[in-house]
Tab-separated table of C-alpha atoms and ligand atoms in Angstrom:
chain	number	residue	atom	x	y	z
A	30	MET	CA	-82.530	-34.116	45.550
A	31	SER	CA	-82.205	-33.994	41.814
A	32	GLY	CA	-83.347	-31.742	38.930
A	33	THR	CA	-81.291	-30.315	36.120
A	34	LEU	CA	-77.611	-29.524	36.432
A	35	LYS	CA	-78.578	-25.839	36.650
A	36	ASP	CA	-80.758	-26.638	39.725
A	37	ILE	CA	-77.938	-28.669	41.289
A	38	LEU	CA	-75.384	-25.876	40.737
A	39	THR	CA	-77.790	-23.165	41.959
A	40	ARG	CA	-78.521	-25.074	45.190
A	41	ARG	CA	-74.822	-25.678	45.720
A	42	ILE	CA	-73.877	-22.016	45.233
A	43	HIS	CA	-76.692	-20.911	47.587
A	44	ALA	CA	-75.377	-23.349	50.211
A	45	GLU	CA	-71.601	-22.951	49.782
A	46	GLY	CA	-71.087	-19.608	48.039
A	47	PRO	CA	-69.695	-18.806	44.570
A	48	ILE	CA	-67.564	-21.482	42.846
A	49	THR	CA	-64.482	-21.175	40.642
A	50	LEU	CA	-64.873	-21.288	36.877
A	51	ALA	CA	-62.786	-24.486	36.947
A	52	ASP	CA	-65.288	-26.098	39.273
A	53	TYR	CA	-68.169	-24.943	37.047
A	54	MET	CA	-66.505	-26.259	33.836
A	55	ALA	CA	-65.557	-29.608	35.357
A	56	THR	CA	-69.093	-30.119	36.694
A	57	CYS	CA	-70.742	-29.141	33.390
A	58	LEU	CA	-68.473	-31.388	31.320
A	59	LEU	CA	-67.982	-34.439	33.504
A	60	HIS	CA	-70.796	-34.635	36.124
A	61	PRO	CA	-71.529	-38.407	36.195
A	62	GLN	CA	-75.292	-38.042	35.505
A	63	HIS	CA	-75.689	-34.669	33.785
A	64	GLY	CA	-72.216	-33.823	32.410
A	65	TYR	CA	-71.843	-32.929	28.744
A	66	TYR	CA	-69.386	-35.736	27.952
A	67	ALA	CA	-71.186	-38.154	30.294
A	68	THR	CA	-74.540	-37.923	28.542
A	69	ARG	CA	-73.799	-37.763	24.845
A	70	ASP	CA	-71.553	-38.337	21.875
A	71	PRO	CA	-71.217	-34.693	20.753
A	72	PHE	CA	-68.978	-35.178	17.716
A	73	GLY	CA	-69.729	-35.027	14.020
A	74	HIS	CA	-72.270	-33.358	11.748
A	75	ALA	CA	-75.243	-34.294	13.942
A	76	GLY	CA	-73.524	-33.314	17.209
A	77	ASP	CA	-72.456	-29.939	18.547
A	78	PHE	CA	-69.067	-29.736	16.868
A	79	ILE	CA	-66.862	-31.611	14.427
A	80	THR	CA	-63.216	-32.364	15.095
A	81	ALA	CA	-60.379	-32.886	12.591
A	82	PRO	CA	-60.361	-36.726	12.707
A	83	GLU	CA	-64.136	-36.702	12.111
A	84	ILE	CA	-63.695	-34.405	9.097
A	85	SER	CA	-61.328	-36.698	7.182
A	86	GLN	CA	-59.312	-39.895	7.601
A	87	MET	CA	-56.302	-37.967	6.245
A	88	PHE	CA	-55.793	-36.223	9.597
A	89	GLY	CA	-55.307	-39.431	11.614
A	90	GLU	CA	-53.273	-41.082	8.860
A	91	LEU	CA	-50.732	-38.253	8.771
A	92	VAL	CA	-50.579	-37.961	12.572
A	93	GLY	CA	-50.007	-41.738	12.755
A	94	LEU	CA	-47.177	-41.625	10.234
A	95	ALA	CA	-45.568	-38.660	12.037
A	96	LEU	CA	-45.609	-40.645	15.306
A	97	ALA	CA	-44.197	-43.720	13.547
A	98	GLN	CA	-41.399	-41.680	11.932
A	99	SER	CA	-40.525	-40.235	15.340
A	100	TRP	CA	-40.454	-43.797	16.773
A	101	ILE	CA	-38.026	-44.838	13.986
A	102	ASP	CA	-35.905	-41.691	14.514
A	103	GLN	CA	-35.474	-42.625	18.190
A	104	GLY	CA	-34.252	-46.149	17.419
A	105	SER	CA	-37.556	-48.092	17.117
A	106	PRO	CA	-37.847	-49.225	20.774
A	107	ALA	CA	-39.139	-52.811	20.898
A	108	SER	CA	-41.938	-52.002	23.316
A	109	PHE	CA	-43.683	-48.655	23.754
A	110	THR	CA	-46.962	-47.040	24.741
A	111	LEU	CA	-49.046	-45.604	21.902
A	112	ALA	CA	-51.506	-43.335	23.688
A	113	GLU	CA	-54.260	-40.865	23.024
A	114	ILE	CA	-55.685	-38.569	25.672
A	115	GLY	CA	-59.302	-37.470	25.226
A	116	PRO	CA	-60.038	-39.823	22.313
A	117	GLY	CA	-63.664	-38.780	21.571
A	118	ARG	CA	-65.149	-41.486	19.355
A	119	GLY	CA	-61.840	-43.318	18.865
A	120	THR	CA	-61.666	-42.309	15.197
A	121	LEU	CA	-58.200	-40.745	15.417
A	122	MET	CA	-56.664	-43.818	17.054
A	123	ALA	CA	-58.377	-46.107	14.508
A	124	ASP	CA	-56.879	-44.061	11.645
A	125	ILE	CA	-53.438	-44.004	13.331
A	126	LEU	CA	-53.493	-47.805	13.678
A	127	ARG	CA	-54.623	-48.361	10.085
A	128	ALA	CA	-52.059	-45.960	8.605
A	129	THR	CA	-49.164	-47.472	10.553
A	130	GLN	CA	-49.949	-51.139	9.999
A	131	ASN	CA	-47.302	-51.419	7.292
A	132	VAL	CA	-44.542	-49.668	9.241
A	133	PRO	CA	-42.246	-52.629	10.034
A	134	GLY	CA	-42.281	-53.498	13.739
A	135	PHE	CA	-44.392	-50.509	14.846
A	136	ARG	CA	-47.673	-52.232	15.582
A	137	ALA	CA	-46.011	-55.244	17.219
A	138	ALA	CA	-44.097	-52.930	19.566
A	139	ALA	CA	-47.096	-50.701	20.426
A	140	LYS	CA	-49.322	-51.133	23.467
A	141	VAL	CA	-52.388	-48.966	22.918
A	142	TYR	CA	-53.650	-46.824	25.827
A	143	LEU	CA	-56.632	-44.472	25.805
A	144	ILE	CA	-56.984	-41.925	28.590
A	145	GLU	CA	-60.667	-41.088	28.910
A	146	ALA	CA	-62.774	-39.697	31.755
A	147	SER	CA	-66.259	-40.321	30.309
A	148	GLU	CA	-67.787	-43.802	30.630
A	149	THR	CA	-70.143	-43.021	27.747
A	150	LEU	CA	-67.282	-42.181	25.407
A	151	ARG	CA	-65.233	-45.175	26.576
A	152	ALA	CA	-68.095	-47.360	25.339
A	153	VAL	CA	-68.096	-45.593	21.947
A	154	GLN	CA	-64.284	-45.932	21.703
A	155	SER	CA	-64.329	-49.634	22.551
A	156	GLU	CA	-66.796	-50.182	19.710
A	157	THR	CA	-64.599	-48.223	17.231
A	158	LEU	CA	-61.460	-50.031	18.439
A	159	LYS	CA	-62.756	-53.533	18.993
A	160	ASP	CA	-60.128	-56.191	18.167
A	161	LYS	CA	-57.393	-53.586	18.628
A	162	ASP	CA	-56.305	-54.756	22.081
A	163	ALA	CA	-56.647	-51.275	23.588
A	164	ASN	CA	-56.412	-50.417	27.309
A	165	TRP	CA	-58.364	-47.650	29.039
A	166	ILE	CA	-57.087	-45.555	31.930
A	167	ALA	CA	-58.480	-42.443	33.618
A	168	ASP	CA	-55.298	-40.528	34.267
A	169	VAL	CA	-51.860	-40.032	32.668
A	170	SER	CA	-50.189	-41.094	35.943
A	171	GLN	CA	-51.391	-44.640	35.129
A	172	LEU	CA	-49.415	-44.774	31.853
A	173	PRO	CA	-46.823	-47.582	31.893
A	174	ASP	CA	-43.225	-46.715	32.708
A	175	ALA	CA	-42.111	-47.101	29.097
A	176	PRO	CA	-41.303	-45.086	25.963
A	177	LEU	CA	-44.372	-43.044	25.070
A	178	TRP	CA	-45.767	-41.751	21.782
A	179	LEU	CA	-48.942	-39.795	22.491
A	180	VAL	CA	-51.436	-37.571	20.710
A	181	ALA	CA	-53.954	-35.105	22.154
A	182	ASN	CA	-56.386	-33.501	19.726
A	183	GLU	CA	-58.861	-30.982	21.146
A	184	PHE	CA	-58.241	-32.375	24.629
A	185	PHE	CA	-56.529	-29.517	26.471
A	186	ASP	CA	-59.258	-27.043	25.465
A	187	ALA	CA	-61.753	-29.104	27.485
A	188	LEU	CA	-59.807	-28.859	30.739
A	189	PRO	CA	-61.145	-26.559	33.459
A	190	ILE	CA	-59.647	-23.077	33.628
A	191	ARG	CA	-59.689	-20.313	36.237
A	192	GLN	CA	-59.950	-16.639	35.286
A	193	PHE	CA	-58.457	-13.654	37.101
A	194	GLN	CA	-59.116	-9.985	36.447
A	195	ARG	CA	-56.325	-7.500	37.087
A	196	SER	CA	-57.285	-4.896	39.690
A	197	GLU	CA	-55.503	-1.830	41.099
A	198	ASN	CA	-53.421	-3.751	43.620
A	199	GLY	CA	-53.682	-7.404	42.608
A	200	TRP	CA	-56.145	-9.806	41.038
A	201	GLN	CA	-59.796	-10.690	41.505
A	202	GLU	CA	-60.863	-14.206	40.562
A	203	ARG	CA	-63.965	-14.430	38.366
A	204	LEU	CA	-66.322	-16.741	40.241
A	205	VAL	CA	-69.649	-18.243	39.200
A	206	HIS	CA	-72.509	-17.005	41.362
A	207	VAL	CA	-76.310	-16.828	41.317
A	208	THR	CA	-77.540	-13.394	40.183
A	209	ALA	CA	-80.425	-11.481	41.792
A	210	SER	CA	-82.729	-12.744	39.042
A	211	GLY	CA	-81.765	-16.360	39.750
A	212	THR	CA	-79.553	-16.979	36.713
A	213	LEU	CA	-75.924	-18.126	36.840
A	214	GLY	CA	-73.224	-15.606	35.955
A	215	PHE	CA	-69.833	-14.141	36.788
A	216	GLY	CA	-69.026	-12.191	39.930
A	217	LEU	CA	-65.662	-11.029	41.282
A	218	ALA	CA	-63.953	-12.373	44.384
A	219	GLN	CA	-62.079	-10.178	46.861
A	220	GLU	CA	-58.827	-8.729	45.578
A	221	THR	CA	-55.796	-10.877	46.370
A	222	ASP	CA	-52.112	-10.650	45.670
A	223	PHE	CA	-51.974	-13.847	43.614
A	224	SER	CA	-48.295	-14.777	43.529
A	225	ASP	CA	-48.743	-17.413	40.778
A	226	LEU	CA	-49.619	-14.557	38.415
A	227	ALA	CA	-46.529	-12.460	39.176
A	228	ASP	CA	-45.212	-13.078	35.650
A	229	ARG	CA	-48.412	-11.618	34.182
A	230	LEU	CA	-47.899	-8.150	35.664
A	231	ASP	CA	-45.755	-7.062	32.713
A	232	ASP	CA	-48.176	-7.893	29.892
A	233	THR	CA	-51.477	-6.866	31.520
A	234	LYS	CA	-53.211	-3.666	32.639
A	235	VAL	CA	-56.059	-3.056	35.085
A	236	GLY	CA	-59.233	-4.747	33.822
A	237	ASP	CA	-57.444	-7.442	31.732
A	238	VAL	CA	-58.419	-11.070	32.242
A	239	VAL	CA	-55.885	-13.917	32.356
A	240	GLU	CA	-56.591	-17.631	32.437
A	241	THR	CA	-54.781	-20.499	34.135
A	242	CYS	CA	-55.225	-24.230	33.640
A	243	GLY	CA	-53.640	-26.172	36.501
A	244	PRO	CA	-54.738	-29.635	35.288
A	245	ALA	CA	-53.113	-29.064	31.868
A	246	GLN	CA	-49.805	-28.203	33.479
A	247	GLY	CA	-49.917	-31.337	35.654
A	248	ILE	CA	-50.688	-33.531	32.629
A	249	VAL	CA	-47.859	-32.197	30.416
A	250	ALA	CA	-45.459	-32.457	33.343
A	251	THR	CA	-46.263	-36.194	33.663
A	252	ILE	CA	-46.116	-36.827	29.904
A	253	GLY	CA	-42.838	-34.882	29.580
A	254	ALA	CA	-41.278	-36.825	32.449
A	255	ARG	CA	-42.076	-40.162	30.724
A	256	ILE	CA	-40.632	-38.873	27.435
A	257	ASN	CA	-37.474	-37.580	29.129
A	258	GLU	CA	-36.906	-40.768	31.045
A	259	HIS	CA	-37.737	-43.382	28.387
A	260	CYS	CA	-37.850	-41.455	25.024
A	261	GLY	CA	-40.906	-40.809	22.867
A	262	ALA	CA	-42.909	-37.785	21.738
A	263	ALA	CA	-46.280	-36.122	22.113
A	264	LEU	CA	-48.275	-34.119	19.588
A	265	VAL	CA	-50.587	-31.564	21.190
A	266	ILE	CA	-53.103	-30.220	18.671
A	267	ASP	CA	-55.612	-27.583	19.710
A	268	TYR	CA	-56.858	-24.102	19.170
A	269	GLY	CA	-55.027	-21.427	21.068
A	270	ASP	CA	-51.827	-19.461	20.891
A	271	TRP	CA	-48.291	-19.393	22.223
A	272	HIS	CA	-49.222	-16.644	24.682
A	273	SER	CA	-52.773	-16.294	25.944
A	274	LEU	CA	-54.424	-13.087	27.064
A	275	GLY	CA	-58.088	-12.301	27.673
A	276	ASP	CA	-61.286	-14.221	28.196
A	277	THR	CA	-61.440	-17.201	25.808
A	278	PHE	CA	-64.090	-19.180	27.695
A	279	GLN	CA	-66.860	-20.221	25.298
A	280	ALA	CA	-69.870	-22.470	24.845
A	281	ILE	CA	-70.936	-24.238	21.644
A	282	GLN	CA	-74.295	-25.900	21.172
A	283	SER	CA	-75.474	-27.314	17.817
A	284	HIS	CA	-72.462	-25.755	16.024
A	285	GLN	CA	-73.427	-22.253	17.347
A	286	PRO	CA	-71.908	-20.117	20.121
A	287	SER	CA	-74.188	-19.941	23.166
A	288	ASP	CA	-74.206	-18.356	26.641
A	289	PRO	CA	-71.950	-20.589	28.790
A	290	PHE	CA	-74.216	-20.119	31.835
A	291	ASP	CA	-77.524	-20.733	30.067
A	292	SER	CA	-77.699	-24.496	29.913
A	293	PRO	CA	-75.081	-26.201	32.106
A	294	GLY	CA	-74.315	-29.727	30.898
A	295	LEU	CA	-75.994	-29.185	27.527
A	296	ALA	CA	-73.287	-27.128	25.761
A	297	ASP	CA	-69.630	-27.849	25.113
A	298	LEU	CA	-67.444	-25.537	27.204
A	299	THR	CA	-63.879	-24.788	26.122
A	300	ALA	CA	-61.079	-22.258	26.430
A	301	HIS	CA	-58.116	-21.551	24.176
A	302	VAL	CA	-54.967	-23.462	25.004
A	303	ASP	CA	-52.045	-21.442	26.367
A	304	PHE	CA	-49.176	-23.322	24.701
A	305	GLU	CA	-46.543	-21.255	26.505
A	306	ALA	CA	-47.897	-22.455	29.858
A	307	LEU	CA	-47.716	-26.076	28.606
A	308	ALA	CA	-44.137	-25.558	27.388
A	309	GLN	CA	-43.140	-24.091	30.760
A	310	ALA	CA	-44.697	-27.007	32.650
A	311	THR	CA	-43.047	-29.827	30.701
A	312	PRO	CA	-39.545	-30.992	31.635
A	313	CYS	CA	-38.774	-32.236	28.080
A	314	ALA	CA	-38.029	-30.259	24.905
A	315	HIS	CA	-40.825	-28.647	22.908
A	316	SER	CA	-41.191	-27.509	19.315
A	317	ARG	CA	-42.503	-24.171	18.143
A	318	VAL	CA	-46.240	-23.798	17.872
A	319	THR	CA	-46.966	-24.693	14.229
A	320	PRO	CA	-50.272	-23.909	12.474
A	321	GLN	CA	-52.246	-27.072	11.689
A	322	GLY	CA	-52.388	-26.259	7.949
A	323	VAL	CA	-48.593	-25.938	7.728
A	324	PHE	CA	-48.112	-29.108	9.805
A	325	LEU	CA	-50.391	-31.175	7.556
A	326	GLU	CA	-48.856	-29.775	4.368
A	327	ARG	CA	-45.353	-30.636	5.584
A	328	LEU	CA	-46.552	-34.177	6.270
A	329	GLY	CA	-47.869	-34.524	2.705
A	330	ILE	CA	-51.623	-33.880	2.922
A	331	VAL	CA	-51.681	-32.462	-0.619
A	332	GLN	CA	-50.296	-35.696	-2.098
A	333	ARG	CA	-52.546	-37.852	0.118
A	334	ALA	CA	-55.606	-35.800	-0.865
A	335	GLN	CA	-54.764	-36.243	-4.574
A	336	THR	CA	-54.323	-40.011	-4.184
A	337	LEU	CA	-57.701	-40.357	-2.459
A	338	ALA	CA	-59.364	-37.991	-4.958
A	339	ALA	CA	-58.345	-40.225	-7.873
A	340	HIS	CA	-60.830	-42.844	-6.611
A	341	LEU	CA	-63.724	-40.439	-5.989
A	342	SER	CA	-66.307	-38.641	-8.100
A	343	GLY	CA	-69.475	-36.522	-7.754
A	344	GLU	CA	-70.606	-35.682	-4.217
A	345	MET	CA	-67.896	-37.854	-2.632
A	346	LEU	CA	-65.217	-35.865	-4.442
A	347	GLU	CA	-66.812	-32.564	-3.420
A	348	ASN	CA	-66.955	-33.661	0.233
A	349	HIS	CA	-63.330	-34.768	0.090
A	350	ALA	CA	-62.227	-31.434	-1.391
A	351	SER	CA	-64.130	-29.492	1.248
A	352	ALA	CA	-62.663	-31.667	4.037
A	353	PHE	CA	-59.149	-30.901	2.744
A	354	GLN	CA	-60.039	-27.202	2.710
A	355	ARG	CA	-61.453	-27.322	6.259
A	356	LEU	CA	-58.384	-28.996	7.719
A	357	THR	CA	-55.806	-26.780	6.035
A	358	HIS	CA	-57.204	-23.418	4.923
A	359	SER	CA	-56.338	-20.353	6.966
A	360	ASP	CA	-59.999	-19.256	7.103
A	361	GLU	CA	-60.966	-22.620	8.603
A	362	MET	CA	-58.888	-24.836	10.935
A	363	GLY	CA	-55.534	-24.269	9.222
A	364	THR	CA	-54.383	-21.288	11.289
A	365	LEU	CA	-56.656	-21.296	14.341
A	366	PHE	CA	-55.473	-24.766	15.329
A	367	LYS	CA	-51.863	-25.217	16.356
A	368	VAL	CA	-49.543	-28.158	16.860
A	369	MET	CA	-46.786	-28.358	19.460
A	370	ALA	CA	-44.568	-31.423	19.857
A	371	LEU	CA	-42.897	-32.592	23.069
A	372	TYR	CA	-39.759	-34.726	22.663
A	373	PRO	CA	-36.561	-35.612	24.542
A	374	HIS	CA	-33.793	-33.035	24.867
A	375	GLY	CA	-31.191	-33.771	22.212
A	376	ALA	CA	-33.571	-35.742	19.940
A	377	ASN	CA	-35.165	-34.549	16.705
A	378	PRO	CA	-38.801	-33.459	16.971
A	379	PRO	CA	-41.432	-35.465	15.073
A	380	PRO	CA	-41.800	-34.381	11.413
A	381	GLY	CA	-44.166	-31.524	10.580
A	382	VAL	CA	-43.426	-29.113	13.438
A	383	GLY	CA	-40.937	-26.240	13.428
A	384	VAL	CA	-38.182	-25.791	15.977
B	422	SAH	N1	-59.812	-36.079	20.444
B	422	SAH	C1	-61.183	-36.237	20.044
B	422	SAH	C2	-62.202	-35.608	20.978
B	422	SAH	C3	-61.899	-34.363	21.753
B	422	SAH	S1	-63.190	-33.890	22.871
B	422	SAH	C4	-61.365	-35.785	18.609
B	422	SAH	O1	-60.453	-35.179	18.085
B	422	SAH	O2	-62.413	-36.047	18.022
B	422	SAH	C5	-62.465	-34.077	24.448
B	422	SAH	C6	-62.264	-35.485	24.898
B	422	SAH	O3	-61.575	-35.440	26.157
B	422	SAH	C7	-63.510	-36.308	25.164
B	422	SAH	O4	-63.233	-37.650	24.825
B	422	SAH	C8	-63.700	-36.139	26.677
B	422	SAH	O5	-64.533	-37.110	27.268
B	422	SAH	C9	-62.276	-36.228	27.138
B	422	SAH	N2	-61.979	-35.627	28.447
B	422	SAH	C10	-62.395	-34.433	28.927
B	422	SAH	N3	-61.848	-34.178	30.137
B	422	SAH	C11	-61.045	-35.248	30.425
B	422	SAH	C12	-60.163	-35.573	31.515
B	422	SAH	N4	-60.040	-34.760	32.548
B	422	SAH	N5	-59.472	-36.736	31.454
B	422	SAH	C13	-59.602	-37.573	30.391
B	422	SAH	N6	-60.414	-37.309	29.336
B	422	SAH	C14	-61.130	-36.172	29.346
């Protein structure tokens, strides 16, 4: 039995009944043969979307120096884990390692770990990071018991969410079913009194949709426990808001929004990150949610951009200027993307974020 991912999902729903949105997202993104991240390298101008580290080296350089400053601020532990979760092509980690090579003691103390679910992307990352002595793991629970400095850029938005619609007397989960015409689409489950959503009764009305992301909460709980126990920090960078409300599930194919049920496995599926839910799930301290443009400006992107510009001319200079604009401007990634740091209670947060 094979066929496209749409055929596989349709057969499964006919056999077993409607599936959760989380199940649908996880299958579309990570199915071993047909999953979006399993079958392609979607990043960059030729792919479906372009992420901050692929736009300019400045992003990874500044993130790397922020992590290194935080390591110094917490007493420069002689051995620590330098980790990235959801590393894409490995570009961000490569830029972090290059930018920090002159920070005394940092590279010698760092053991590099990449947490990646896709075999295809692991292969791309090992090419980008060859000679860097990196280790790959599939899950944050496999991180060493050691101080941890970690970055996650556009990782949490790829994790599977569930959606619930407020009804008269409770909530109805939005499930993926097969419509009468044979396409995939949303249907509503029976009304239940979903106790996990009790805290959403105050800020919602009948008909409103709320989203939950169980895997994200589990991951920040594990990362926060390592940071609390051993010291360290994490920078979570993603699009989303402190408090999420409404349907933010979306599909992107060839840089354009598309119908998320049209071509399972062929489009990138994401949802906005609910930073408040992450903050509630982590046992360590957290910063305020800081817009990416403000974060990068506080870390010195203007000065770094000027230094790089001095060596460029013509089209290279124009591309550099537009990359700076894309990363920082409020009409581009500057406001939509947010940064939240996790750090030990009683310690200073990494530079760049507000408290
Ligand atoms: N951080 C990168 C790419 C972000 S895309 C950049 O900024 O360019 C999301 C990444 O998370 C991909 O590498 C994808 O394969 C990985 N990923 C998705 N779900 C995952 C999971 N459950 N565990 C580990 N990695 C996952």
